[in-house]
XYZ file of C-alpha atoms in Angstrom:
674
model
C 123.013 154.810 131.865
C 123.608 152.294 129.118
C 124.941 148.777 129.479
C 127.339 147.061 127.111
C 128.694 143.530 127.530
C 131.881 142.029 126.164
C 131.679 138.307 125.530
C 134.744 136.233 126.492
C 135.630 135.705 122.816
C 135.466 139.425 122.003
C 137.363 140.193 125.171
C 140.175 137.778 124.225
C 140.283 139.111 120.677
C 140.489 142.744 121.797
C 143.342 141.843 124.101
C 145.157 140.120 121.255
C 144.835 143.139 118.961
C 146.781 145.409 121.282
C 149.109 143.177 123.205
C 149.747 140.029 121.215
C 150.093 141.555 117.711
C 147.637 139.117 116.193
C 145.184 139.725 113.355
C 142.473 142.308 113.829
C 138.773 141.738 114.326
C 138.119 138.749 112.116
C 140.343 136.295 110.326
C 141.729 135.986 106.833
C 142.045 134.232 103.205
C 143.371 131.227 101.351
C 145.386 131.777 98.197
C 142.846 130.394 95.788
C 143.092 132.344 92.538
C 139.922 132.899 90.554
C 141.511 131.945 87.236
C 143.194 128.899 85.793
C 146.608 128.592 84.206
C 146.566 125.540 81.945
C 150.070 124.326 81.212
C 150.187 122.341 77.996
C 153.636 120.669 77.700
C 153.172 120.205 73.969
C 152.578 123.946 73.458
C 156.105 125.300 73.574
C 156.517 128.978 74.448
C 159.723 130.337 76.003
C 162.404 128.775 78.168
C 163.255 131.986 80.022
C 161.437 135.311 80.449
C 162.844 138.490 81.988
C 160.333 140.669 83.837
C 161.241 144.334 83.352
C 159.366 145.538 86.428
C 159.174 145.270 90.194
C 156.730 144.745 93.055
C 153.396 142.999 92.814
C 153.163 142.894 89.011
C 156.589 141.253 88.712
C 155.488 138.636 91.254
C 152.207 138.155 89.395
C 154.005 137.409 86.095
C 156.492 135.085 87.808
C 153.645 133.012 89.283
C 152.163 132.251 85.860
C 155.593 131.590 84.359
C 156.280 129.005 87.052
C 152.964 127.281 86.318
C 153.900 127.178 82.632
C 157.334 125.741 83.337
C 159.158 128.913 82.257
C 162.302 130.135 84.060
C 162.266 133.777 85.149
C 164.723 136.646 85.521
C 164.022 139.596 87.815
C 165.671 142.990 87.512
C 166.020 145.220 90.531
C 167.558 148.446 91.776
C 170.154 148.329 94.529
C 167.550 149.145 97.202
C 165.341 146.311 95.888
C 168.023 143.613 96.161
C 166.038 141.830 98.895
C 162.613 142.559 97.405
C 160.113 139.734 97.064
C 160.196 139.707 93.268
C 164.001 139.482 93.233
C 163.955 136.444 95.541
C 160.999 134.828 93.815
C 162.604 134.657 90.347
C 165.100 132.006 89.258
C 167.690 134.723 88.603
C 168.003 138.363 89.631
C 170.121 141.141 88.116
C 170.789 144.591 89.567
C 170.234 147.291 86.937
C 171.204 150.412 88.864
C 170.573 152.665 91.869
C 167.189 153.524 93.377
C 165.953 156.346 91.085
C 163.812 154.831 88.335
C 165.628 156.736 85.608
C 168.804 154.909 86.591
C 167.313 151.442 87.089
C 163.844 150.360 85.955
C 163.881 152.889 83.103
C 167.541 152.210 82.265
C 167.203 150.453 78.906
C 170.951 149.890 78.489
C 171.223 148.089 81.831
C 168.114 145.994 81.150
C 169.378 145.026 77.689
C 172.668 143.945 79.294
C 170.698 141.817 81.772
C 168.848 140.153 78.877
C 172.104 139.307 77.117
C 173.779 138.065 80.291
C 170.929 135.765 81.301
C 169.938 134.616 77.820
C 166.280 135.558 78.290
C 164.265 134.903 75.153
C 161.386 137.246 75.969
C 160.525 140.223 78.178
C 157.285 140.880 80.018
C 157.152 144.595 80.898
C 154.271 144.499 83.416
C 152.688 147.958 83.643
C 154.297 151.370 84.000
C 158.047 151.868 83.489
C 158.896 150.606 79.952
C 155.642 148.753 79.280
C 154.447 151.258 76.668
C 157.825 152.459 75.427
C 158.134 151.807 71.683
C 161.909 152.376 71.706
C 162.352 149.576 74.212
C 160.209 147.259 72.089
C 162.281 148.195 69.012
C 165.562 147.441 70.785
C 164.256 144.050 71.856
C 163.148 143.240 68.320
C 166.540 144.276 66.944
C 168.206 141.663 69.159
C 165.690 138.929 68.434
C 164.086 139.111 71.885
C 160.279 138.831 72.049
C 158.354 141.676 73.661
C 155.332 140.211 75.452
C 152.914 142.845 74.331
C 151.745 144.492 71.099
C 154.099 145.462 68.281
C 155.717 148.884 68.082
C 153.134 150.233 65.614
C 150.274 149.647 68.062
C 152.293 150.996 70.997
C 153.075 154.189 69.115
C 149.569 154.623 67.711
C 147.776 154.096 71.023
C 150.502 155.489 73.285
C 150.190 158.898 71.679
C 146.880 160.318 72.911
C 146.617 162.648 69.934
C 147.218 159.982 67.285
C 145.049 157.448 69.123
C 142.096 159.839 69.114
C 142.400 160.343 65.350
C 142.605 156.581 64.793
C 139.592 156.045 67.069
C 137.562 158.540 65.046
C 138.502 156.773 61.819
C 137.498 153.421 63.374
C 134.066 154.872 64.212
C 134.724 154.865 67.960
C 132.951 157.591 69.964
C 135.437 160.320 70.972
C 135.465 163.360 73.282
C 135.425 166.843 71.672
C 138.793 168.554 71.942
C 141.974 169.844 70.296
C 143.684 167.162 68.224
C 147.154 168.763 68.093
C 150.064 169.250 70.501
C 149.763 172.183 72.922
C 153.124 173.959 73.046
C 152.771 176.817 75.555
C 150.672 177.792 78.535
C 149.123 180.726 76.675
C 148.240 178.504 73.735
C 146.629 176.133 76.242
C 144.498 178.987 77.593
C 143.317 179.968 74.109
C 142.433 176.366 73.212
C 140.619 175.888 76.516
C 138.573 179.034 75.901
C 137.647 177.767 72.430
C 136.592 174.333 73.734
C 134.796 175.784 76.741
C 135.518 175.109 80.403
C 135.999 172.750 82.113
C 138.829 171.074 80.189
C 141.177 168.161 80.817
C 144.896 168.768 80.261
C 146.812 165.516 79.941
C 150.094 164.065 78.786
C 150.067 162.771 75.238
C 152.252 159.819 76.249
C 150.739 159.470 79.700
C 148.645 157.092 81.713
C 147.927 156.045 85.290
C 146.602 159.494 86.217
C 150.047 161.102 85.902
C 150.365 164.307 83.902
C 146.630 165.052 84.140
C 144.909 168.188 85.434
C 141.339 169.528 85.296
C 141.052 173.258 84.652
C 137.951 175.387 85.255
C 139.452 178.772 84.302
C 142.437 180.431 82.617
C 144.653 180.464 85.721
C 144.084 176.776 86.406
C 144.897 176.064 82.755
C 148.269 177.814 83.057
C 149.028 175.978 86.282
C 147.801 172.667 84.874
C 149.968 173.073 81.773
C 153.067 173.561 83.911
C 152.466 170.657 86.288
C 151.232 168.250 83.637
C 154.219 168.871 81.391
C 156.654 168.447 84.300
C 155.007 165.231 85.496
C 154.860 163.904 81.938
C 158.556 164.568 81.394
C 159.428 162.944 84.730
C 157.234 159.865 84.285
C 157.333 159.257 80.536
C 160.236 161.301 79.171
C 157.738 163.133 76.929
C 156.235 166.489 77.939
C 153.733 166.871 75.072
C 150.199 167.716 76.146
C 146.719 167.750 74.652
C 143.476 169.355 75.796
C 139.929 168.069 75.517
C 136.512 168.780 76.957
C 136.144 167.528 80.519
C 132.959 165.519 80.945
C 131.711 166.478 84.379
C 130.514 163.750 86.737
C 131.146 160.773 84.424
C 131.724 157.113 85.092
C 135.062 155.605 84.112
C 134.399 152.201 82.536
C 136.960 150.223 80.569
C 136.870 147.200 78.278
C 139.492 144.460 78.436
C 140.509 143.259 74.987
C 142.601 140.284 73.912
C 143.902 139.808 70.369
C 146.326 137.503 68.561
C 148.595 137.884 65.537
C 146.064 136.174 63.244
C 143.393 138.877 63.219
C 141.302 137.466 66.074
C 140.148 139.800 68.864
C 137.823 139.475 71.856
C 136.363 141.804 74.460
C 136.437 140.324 77.968
C 133.667 142.456 79.486
C 134.058 145.668 81.429
C 135.568 147.018 84.620
C 134.024 149.905 86.580
C 136.847 152.218 87.718
C 134.973 155.349 88.791
C 136.249 155.566 92.386
C 139.347 157.717 91.951
C 141.485 160.297 93.638
C 143.707 162.628 91.587
C 142.628 160.699 88.460
C 144.046 157.466 89.883
C 141.815 154.494 90.571
C 141.186 153.336 94.136
C 138.376 150.750 93.949
C 137.384 148.785 90.833
C 134.765 146.148 90.127
C 133.633 143.816 87.366
C 131.089 143.881 85.957
C 129.645 147.406 86.256
C 126.320 147.977 88.002
C 125.506 150.623 85.387
C 125.794 148.853 82.039
C 123.028 146.885 80.405
C 123.774 144.142 77.910
C 123.169 146.406 74.906
C 125.598 149.114 76.086
C 128.141 146.490 77.152
C 128.097 144.919 73.695
C 128.353 148.284 71.937
C 131.358 149.292 74.043
C 132.964 145.880 73.557
C 132.506 145.963 69.795
C 133.966 149.467 69.518
C 136.945 148.394 71.640
C 137.577 145.463 69.273
C 137.189 147.762 66.248
C 139.923 149.979 67.652
C 142.199 147.014 68.414
C 141.813 145.686 64.876
C 142.414 149.151 63.414
C 145.972 149.101 64.782
C 146.486 145.336 64.273
C 146.707 144.902 68.022
C 148.003 141.623 69.429
C 148.121 140.973 73.209
C 146.044 142.015 76.201
C 145.026 145.668 76.222
C 142.442 147.982 77.721
C 140.215 150.536 76.016
C 139.006 153.148 78.498
C 135.753 155.074 78.140
C 133.957 157.862 79.959
C 130.233 157.160 80.298
C 127.686 159.853 81.063
C 124.398 159.537 82.954
C 122.522 158.652 79.743
C 124.963 155.820 78.932
C 126.631 157.743 76.131
C 130.244 156.593 76.071
C 133.391 158.271 74.756
C 136.861 156.888 74.045
C 139.399 158.065 76.592
C 142.566 156.121 75.813
C 143.941 152.665 75.126
C 146.531 151.149 77.441
C 148.757 148.815 75.437
C 149.747 146.679 78.397
C 148.419 144.562 81.226
C 146.236 146.773 83.401
C 146.713 147.109 87.167
C 143.137 145.949 87.785
C 143.287 142.878 85.503
C 142.627 140.436 88.425
C 138.910 141.258 88.572
C 138.537 140.338 84.904
C 140.323 137.067 85.589
C 137.880 136.386 88.416
C 134.720 136.737 86.318
C 136.060 135.091 83.134
C 138.370 132.409 84.525
C 141.152 133.407 82.104
C 144.786 133.905 83.094
C 145.634 137.077 81.157
C 149.385 136.718 81.668
C 149.258 133.223 80.197
C 147.264 134.529 77.239
C 149.821 137.290 76.640
C 152.656 134.760 76.612
C 150.803 132.474 74.191
C 149.994 135.340 71.837
C 153.576 136.612 71.935
C 154.758 133.167 70.828
C 152.354 133.296 67.891
C 149.521 131.017 69.008
C 145.903 131.713 68.118
C 143.362 132.637 70.772
C 141.754 129.607 72.394
C 138.315 131.188 72.758
C 135.560 132.798 70.723
C 133.440 135.767 71.840
C 130.506 133.551 72.839
C 132.850 131.618 75.169
C 133.508 134.654 77.389
C 131.281 134.569 80.486
C 130.423 136.884 83.340
C 130.601 134.513 86.276
C 129.881 136.257 89.560
C 131.269 139.588 90.757
C 134.757 140.763 91.671
C 135.939 143.874 93.520
C 139.477 145.217 93.862
C 140.713 147.616 96.530
C 144.108 149.188 95.954
C 145.880 149.177 99.299
C 148.346 152.064 99.356
C 150.944 153.352 101.791
C 149.154 156.682 101.944
C 147.548 158.948 104.503
C 143.871 159.055 103.441
C 143.217 162.025 105.717
C 145.421 164.218 103.482
C 143.831 164.880 100.067
C 142.416 161.312 100.095
C 145.942 159.915 100.084
C 149.395 161.501 100.279
C 152.363 159.085 100.259
C 153.709 157.507 103.426
C 157.093 155.843 103.728
C 158.558 153.467 106.271
C 159.271 149.846 107.058
C 156.499 147.272 107.415
C 157.102 146.258 111.020
C 154.086 143.959 110.936
C 152.303 142.641 107.877
C 149.641 139.939 107.575
C 147.544 139.529 104.439
C 144.030 138.167 104.927
C 144.743 134.791 103.357
C 142.387 132.383 105.101
C 139.000 133.697 103.992
C 137.448 132.062 100.959
C 137.402 133.812 97.584
C 139.982 136.433 98.513
C 143.057 137.149 96.419
C 145.976 139.388 97.358
C 148.463 140.447 94.684
C 151.466 141.946 96.453
C 155.210 142.260 96.162
C 156.126 143.041 99.746
C 156.454 141.219 103.046
C 157.009 141.965 106.704
C 160.210 144.001 106.927
C 159.884 145.524 103.437
C 160.608 149.226 102.987
C 158.165 151.588 101.297
C 160.370 154.318 99.793
C 159.864 157.628 98.039
C 161.241 156.235 94.785
C 158.373 153.975 93.726
C 154.615 153.690 93.603
C 153.128 153.526 97.136
C 150.959 150.475 96.377
C 151.147 147.788 99.055
C 148.838 145.316 97.342
C 145.718 144.716 95.304
C 143.063 143.146 97.507
C 140.478 141.278 95.429
C 137.301 139.558 96.606
C 134.956 137.430 94.562
C 131.376 136.265 95.032
C 128.393 134.874 93.202
C 126.740 138.287 93.649
C 127.926 141.843 94.229
C 126.630 141.859 97.801
C 128.593 138.697 98.532
C 131.780 140.174 97.053
C 131.279 143.373 99.083
C 130.744 141.469 102.327
C 133.951 139.530 101.727
C 135.820 142.744 100.988
C 134.644 144.208 104.291
C 135.857 141.113 106.151
C 139.162 141.100 104.274
C 139.856 144.773 105.045
C 139.041 144.159 108.730
C 141.567 141.317 108.772
C 144.409 143.075 106.979
C 147.229 143.900 109.434
C 149.649 146.635 108.324
C 151.987 148.345 110.783
C 154.933 150.673 110.205
C 153.388 152.852 107.490
C 150.190 154.841 107.231
C 147.745 153.116 104.893
C 144.416 153.798 103.207
C 142.363 150.898 104.589
C 140.154 153.308 106.605
C 139.152 155.041 103.359
C 138.683 151.782 101.441
C 136.365 150.385 104.102
C 134.286 153.543 104.247
C 133.916 153.517 100.452
C 132.718 149.930 100.131
C 130.240 150.298 103.024
C 128.843 153.685 101.945
C 125.164 153.595 100.900
C 125.911 155.360 97.618
C 128.553 152.829 96.647
C 126.397 149.898 97.711
C 123.535 151.205 95.549
C 125.876 151.769 92.585
C 125.342 155.541 92.594
C 128.923 156.473 91.768
C 130.988 158.642 89.431
C 134.563 159.897 89.223
C 133.469 162.670 91.617
C 132.399 160.208 94.316
C 135.102 161.081 96.857
C 134.809 164.904 96.749
C 131.015 164.663 96.736
C 130.776 162.251 99.667
C 133.605 163.899 101.611
C 133.511 167.602 100.592
C 135.665 168.584 103.569
C 138.086 165.709 103.121
C 138.067 162.227 104.585
C 137.686 162.208 108.379
C 137.470 158.489 109.107
C 134.489 156.527 110.379
C 131.983 158.704 112.202
C 130.816 156.961 115.361
C 127.148 156.604 116.243
C 126.002 156.203 119.855
C 126.100 152.391 119.845
C 129.455 152.108 118.067
C 130.920 154.740 120.392
C 129.818 152.691 123.424
C 131.381 149.559 121.943
C 134.665 151.355 121.309
C 134.764 152.797 124.838
C 133.971 149.413 126.345
C 136.697 147.780 124.268
C 139.278 150.348 125.371
C 138.296 149.886 129.002
C 138.547 146.093 128.724
C 142.018 146.374 127.198
C 143.146 148.677 129.998
C 141.858 146.433 132.773
C 143.290 143.314 131.162
C 146.701 144.986 130.948
C 146.486 145.950 134.623
C 145.638 142.400 135.689
C 148.306 140.970 133.423
C 150.915 143.347 134.885
C 150.155 142.040 138.378
C 150.995 138.516 137.268
C 154.181 139.631 135.481
C 155.299 141.488 138.617
C 155.100 138.295 140.606
C 152.021 139.044 142.646
C 150.943 135.442 143.154
C 147.845 136.428 145.092
C 146.782 139.807 143.717
C 143.951 141.638 145.370
C 140.738 140.478 143.687
C 138.983 143.424 142.123
C 135.562 143.269 140.534
C 134.854 146.965 140.126
C 136.720 149.809 138.445
C 136.029 153.487 137.873
C 137.775 154.777 134.742
C 137.949 157.919 132.652
C 138.209 157.363 128.898
C 139.113 160.268 126.607
C 138.037 159.970 122.965
C 138.700 163.025 120.852
C 137.838 166.037 122.972
C 135.206 164.199 124.983
C 135.726 162.583 128.384
C 133.617 159.600 129.461
C 133.398 158.208 132.994
C 132.957 154.421 133.007
C 132.145 151.994 135.779
C 133.325 148.474 135.000
C 132.089 145.468 136.942
C 133.169 141.877 136.527
C 130.818 138.911 136.825
C 132.503 135.665 135.894
C 134.161 136.216 132.511
C 131.686 138.839 131.299
C 132.549 142.543 131.598
C 129.711 145.062 131.771
C 130.444 148.674 130.992
C 128.215 151.435 132.345
C 128.716 154.738 130.501
C 127.470 158.168 131.440
C 128.153 161.552 129.876
C 130.745 163.726 131.615
C 132.937 166.374 130.939
C 147.419 155.349 129.135
C 146.958 156.003 125.276
C 145.514 153.101 123.296
C 145.065 152.965 119.527
C 142.240 150.746 118.331
C 141.410 149.972 114.734
C 137.638 149.815 114.719
C 135.414 149.616 111.632
C 138.503 150.321 109.552
C 139.463 153.569 111.307
C 142.183 153.980 113.933
C 140.946 155.708 117.079
C 143.258 157.005 119.793
C 141.763 156.758 123.259
C 143.223 157.538 126.638
C 142.173 155.448 129.621
C 142.956 156.664 133.139
C 141.903 155.625 136.582
C 139.579 158.036 138.353
C 142.451 159.316 140.546
C 144.849 159.700 137.597
C 142.209 161.622 135.656
C 141.711 164.015 138.599
C 145.459 164.620 138.907
C 145.796 164.987 135.120
C 143.426 167.953 135.202
C 146.214 169.955 136.914
C 148.694 169.292 134.100
C 149.295 172.209 131.689
C 147.903 171.637 128.217
C 150.219 171.696 125.221
C 149.600 174.765 123.088
C 148.950 173.776 119.464
C 151.466 175.013 116.909
C 150.395 178.078 114.912
C 150.458 176.631 111.407
C 149.393 179.882 109.715
C 152.954 181.238 109.825
C 154.872 178.103 108.909
C 154.797 175.619 106.079
C 155.671 172.015 106.846
C 155.971 169.198 104.358
C 152.728 167.161 104.307
C 154.569 164.118 102.927
C 158.050 162.725 102.304
C 159.462 163.625 98.915
C 161.897 165.673 96.856
C 161.773 169.433 96.425
C 161.211 170.229 92.743
C 160.891 173.997 92.994
C 161.014 176.748 95.610
C 159.217 179.860 94.378
C 160.009 182.305 97.202
C 162.962 183.786 99.064
C 163.301 185.674 102.363
C 161.782 189.126 102.108
C 159.209 188.220 99.446
C 155.562 189.039 100.075
C 153.189 186.209 99.218
C 149.441 186.369 98.689
C 146.950 183.881 100.074
C 146.911 180.839 97.774
C 150.227 181.722 96.112
C 152.538 178.815 95.373
C 155.491 178.587 97.734
C 157.095 175.336 96.619
C 156.525 172.053 94.782
C 157.232 168.583 96.174
C 157.455 165.436 94.079
C 156.588 162.174 95.799
C 156.310 158.865 93.964
C 156.214 160.624 90.552
C 153.355 162.986 91.516
C 153.976 166.727 91.940
C 152.196 168.643 94.684
C 152.019 172.439 94.938
C 152.137 173.921 98.466
C 150.572 177.360 98.867
C 150.408 180.164 101.428
C 147.374 180.175 103.720
C 147.544 183.956 104.209
C 149.181 187.089 102.844
C 152.505 187.573 104.605
C 156.200 188.285 104.255
C 158.618 185.371 103.940
C 160.838 185.238 107.030
C 163.050 182.260 106.149
C 163.348 179.374 103.688
C 164.682 176.025 104.897
C 164.772 174.044 101.658
C 166.063 174.187 98.105
C 165.358 172.277 94.883
C 166.733 168.758 95.023
C 166.431 168.411 98.804
C 164.849 165.270 100.200
C 162.331 166.151 102.909
C 160.364 164.116 105.407
C 156.781 164.478 106.533
C 156.529 167.375 108.980
C 159.858 168.986 108.021
C 159.869 172.790 108.263
C 160.071 174.310 104.773
C 159.207 178.018 105.018
C 158.486 180.489 107.833
C 156.289 183.561 107.379
C 156.240 186.711 109.513
């Protein structure tokens, strides 16, 4: 038998987690930002800026504008009327219904909002219209400043084909591939065969991992062409694609650049963005553990060469793929503020939003290249409303019934645009926040990230904190042994949550038992038993997974000792980042429960249920059709990403319960097979 003791403090904290809805295992973070916004009253910029975006990035821009004494205008869809960014701005204007095409991508409505409010400039944030040259042209035509590069740079770098040609001319290392537009699936197959598999199919106007597919054979190329073109049209209004050689097992490292309208340009060091799922970043850090000073400088200088080649002015990011020998290749340039910009702000001390506003007004850069430091280490975890147990993260929707950011730990920053009571819908990106930690060293930043994740309280939606915590505590990540294939290599069978060792299993069982007993004693007081029978010994049965553990609990003072031995009330505990469901029963209840019939699991081989909430894009079968194993049955779009659902066996279609355009929820029945 093994003994495990719960101290009074741990005992009280465990009780609070379940029954008092307090923070989880540790505590949380003050709002100290790791950058400085220096407001110079004599340096006039704009009186009013409209932010053509939503969520955390809109809030981020508003914060700097307030520090600079600039009034702000928020735009919002009808479902975002009570969103944080809409309430945070000085003015808010509704620009249409929930679908992005009718609101945040509705240029006519946004232009009307600019005229109505008298905004002198527009900050586009990232995504939506941030890299849309037509929007920038319309602003210029009305004398409104676009806080970003000019239309020439947006067009040159926004088109992946043109940008690659410009990069070659600027003597920037590029990836081998086809430099034209791919028009059909069969043409894509021929080009892929000429380049040699594997290949990357991606949207010419794309970014953010949307419209991108890796193909290892002809069939995957055909499928990738179809999905990439559909996603590109949905997200960017441009379905053109290009194909290039896929560099297997690379690192994804990007360089932040900053340039003004006077020919000055700087590189603000790198960001390591190799931890990805579906070509979208999950964890980023600055600097990279992999680069030496020589490689860093070479990448920085090439990034500046590219920026100068297109007369770039504003903040931008040049992305590279880096192989194991530190050869680096240009991937793309994002002509906007990057999602992960906070970690650059942490290690340089610069407010990138402030710099963008200054540059847009025509001021020169305040710094020279030798002024740009690397002070400490910063790590960013993207906290998403996603189920990490499904393909490392399929979207989750719902209302945040409980939400507490870890804002009382030192050197922790949370960029978010939601609050308790906010809705996470199918219409927008599932990001909840960007959790950033900073330290003098990488190990210090990692330790703070672990504490911050343990103290983040999110209820009402499924979230990816279990995956984030496992990533940042994994030996490979800690050692810096990472690539863009990190997740499938570390979790080849998918993410399963934290795997308990013997000592952590005992601690979890003891915690569950303590919670159960505390609830029993508390119930006696609530029921008015003024002199309850004193009990110092309990025999319990705790079920964890498919295992049953018999525990004997004894009380001595305020210390509970749990004795566990192997043996063949539901409580959910978040422990080491992962939620565990345990069932605690008294010895008698466990004996009686053994006579209860067990629920027969549903046979999922003959039915197809929706793995996520979303909208049906296509249904490829009808009743009576015979489908082969692996054949596509339907396609669901959720938060701008398309997901193909396939048959798990060869069978005949019995019935179809959905059609294109339907909105479906997680678990909804879509198709039945015979």
